[in-house]
Amino acid sequence: MNAQGLHVIIGEDDYLVDQAAKKAVGDCAAVEVVDSVNSTNAELQLADLRKADESVSTPPFLEPSKATWWKNVGFLPGGKASEDVKAALEKFAAKLASLDLPDNQRFVISGPRLLKTSVFAKRLAGVAQFVTFAAGKPWEAAREAAARADELAVEAGLKFAPGAAERFVAVVGTDARSIVSEIGKMRDYIGGERNVISAEDVAAVTSPGAKVEAEVWDVTDAIGSRNVAAALAALKKFELQNGFAVFMSGAIERFFRQLLDVKEGRTAGMNPYAMRKSSGFAANWELAELRAARARFLDLREKVVSGTVSGDVLVVTTLLRVMRRSQRRR
């Protein structure tokens, strides 16, 4: 088999996987794509496997070169698949391992996960080029994403101010496609007047990525700073949204839980930027105050989720009670 013939690319970040697959395909004149993104049952999965098999079994004739890209294969070993599909994949891997692809043909298979100890992986070991984007620990993923954001900003003619890339990733998340999209949006926002992205720019423009739950930064920052007026003003931006009480009570409860974790030293796995920021906020609160505040919002969330109370007003009154009572103590 030619050195560039067979490629296996694995990772949860679809943007990084797609970029690596496109690089593996290279400048092949003809590219046949088999997309298994919607293949959620055995019948569809086996049909996709047959398409991939037919494509790789057909060498280029009219074109000078050919590539087959079987993408979004979420049922490789390590994913969910029936016994029939598993057996078919093992048989296909054995065929791929025995193929002698010509120099002008390539086969690329990509998916979110692959069990390294599986028969499929072992049969392709040594004959395929493997690229794996491993999902590291949360703080490692955040650090890598911040470095990636810095690189993408430079490519767009921008650069982050100190600390701004960490805030950017804390909002966007570690998904590379979301980072690329938000960098582009930042480029349009800043225009040609300057090229430095500040923390204020991130707060003004950046939106949570596709895999990140929307954060209520203005609300939680005001709570952490014990600024009642700012917290109430920030809450007003969300009051007309559907599910306000459920969402906001949960978000505030999680925020107090995070401050408690910092206050009590449970910071293993926490994003470094979030830990530094939370440490500053936690200094404004006594341990007993945080425990009481979290308990009140945990109780409120349970009530609004169960429908026991209509909690839109109670979110505000509970927050006022927590913050103002604490201020009197101080």
CSV table of C-alpha atoms in Angstrom, one decimal, residues 13 138 141-149 152 165-180 182 202 206-213 215 217 271:
chain,number,residue,atom,x,y,z
A,13,ASP,CA,-14.0,18.0,17.8
A,138,PRO,CA,-11.0,20.0,31.3
A,141,ALA,CA,-8.6,21.3,26.9
A,142,ALA,CA,-9.2,24.9,27.9
A,143,ARG,CA,-5.5,25.7,27.7
A,144,GLU,CA,-5.2,24.1,24.3
A,145,ALA,CA,-8.3,26.0,23.1
A,146,ALA,CA,-6.9,29.3,24.3
A,147,ALA,CA,-3.7,28.6,22.4
A,148,ARG,CA,-5.7,27.7,19.3
A,149,ALA,CA,-7.8,30.9,19.7
A,152,LEU,CA,-6.6,31.8,14.8
A,165,ALA,CA,-8.2,34.6,25.3
A,166,GLU,CA,-9.0,32.7,28.5
A,167,ARG,CA,-12.2,34.7,28.9
A,168,PHE,CA,-13.0,34.1,25.2
A,169,VAL,CA,-12.7,30.3,25.6
A,170,ALA,CA,-14.6,30.4,28.9
A,171,VAL,CA,-17.5,31.8,27.0
A,172,VAL,CA,-17.2,30.0,23.6
A,173,GLY,CA,-16.0,26.6,24.9
A,174,THR,CA,-13.3,24.4,23.4
A,175,ASP,CA,-15.1,23.5,20.2
A,176,ALA,CA,-12.8,24.6,17.4
A,177,ARG,CA,-15.5,25.3,14.9
A,178,SER,CA,-17.2,27.7,17.4
A,179,ILE,CA,-13.9,29.4,18.1
A,180,VAL,CA,-13.3,29.9,14.3
A,182,GLU,CA,-16.5,33.7,16.9
A,202,VAL,CA,-15.3,39.5,24.4
A,206,THR,CA,-18.8,36.7,22.0
A,207,SER,CA,-21.6,34.1,22.3
A,208,PRO,CA,-21.5,30.6,23.8
A,209,GLY,CA,-20.4,27.9,21.3
A,210,ALA,CA,-22.6,25.2,19.9
A,211,LYS,CA,-21.7,22.8,22.8
A,212,VAL,CA,-21.8,25.3,25.6
A,213,GLU,CA,-24.8,26.2,27.7
A,215,GLU,CA,-23.8,31.7,30.6
A,217,TRP,CA,-22.0,36.5,32.9
A,271,ASN,CA,-10.7,25.9,34.4
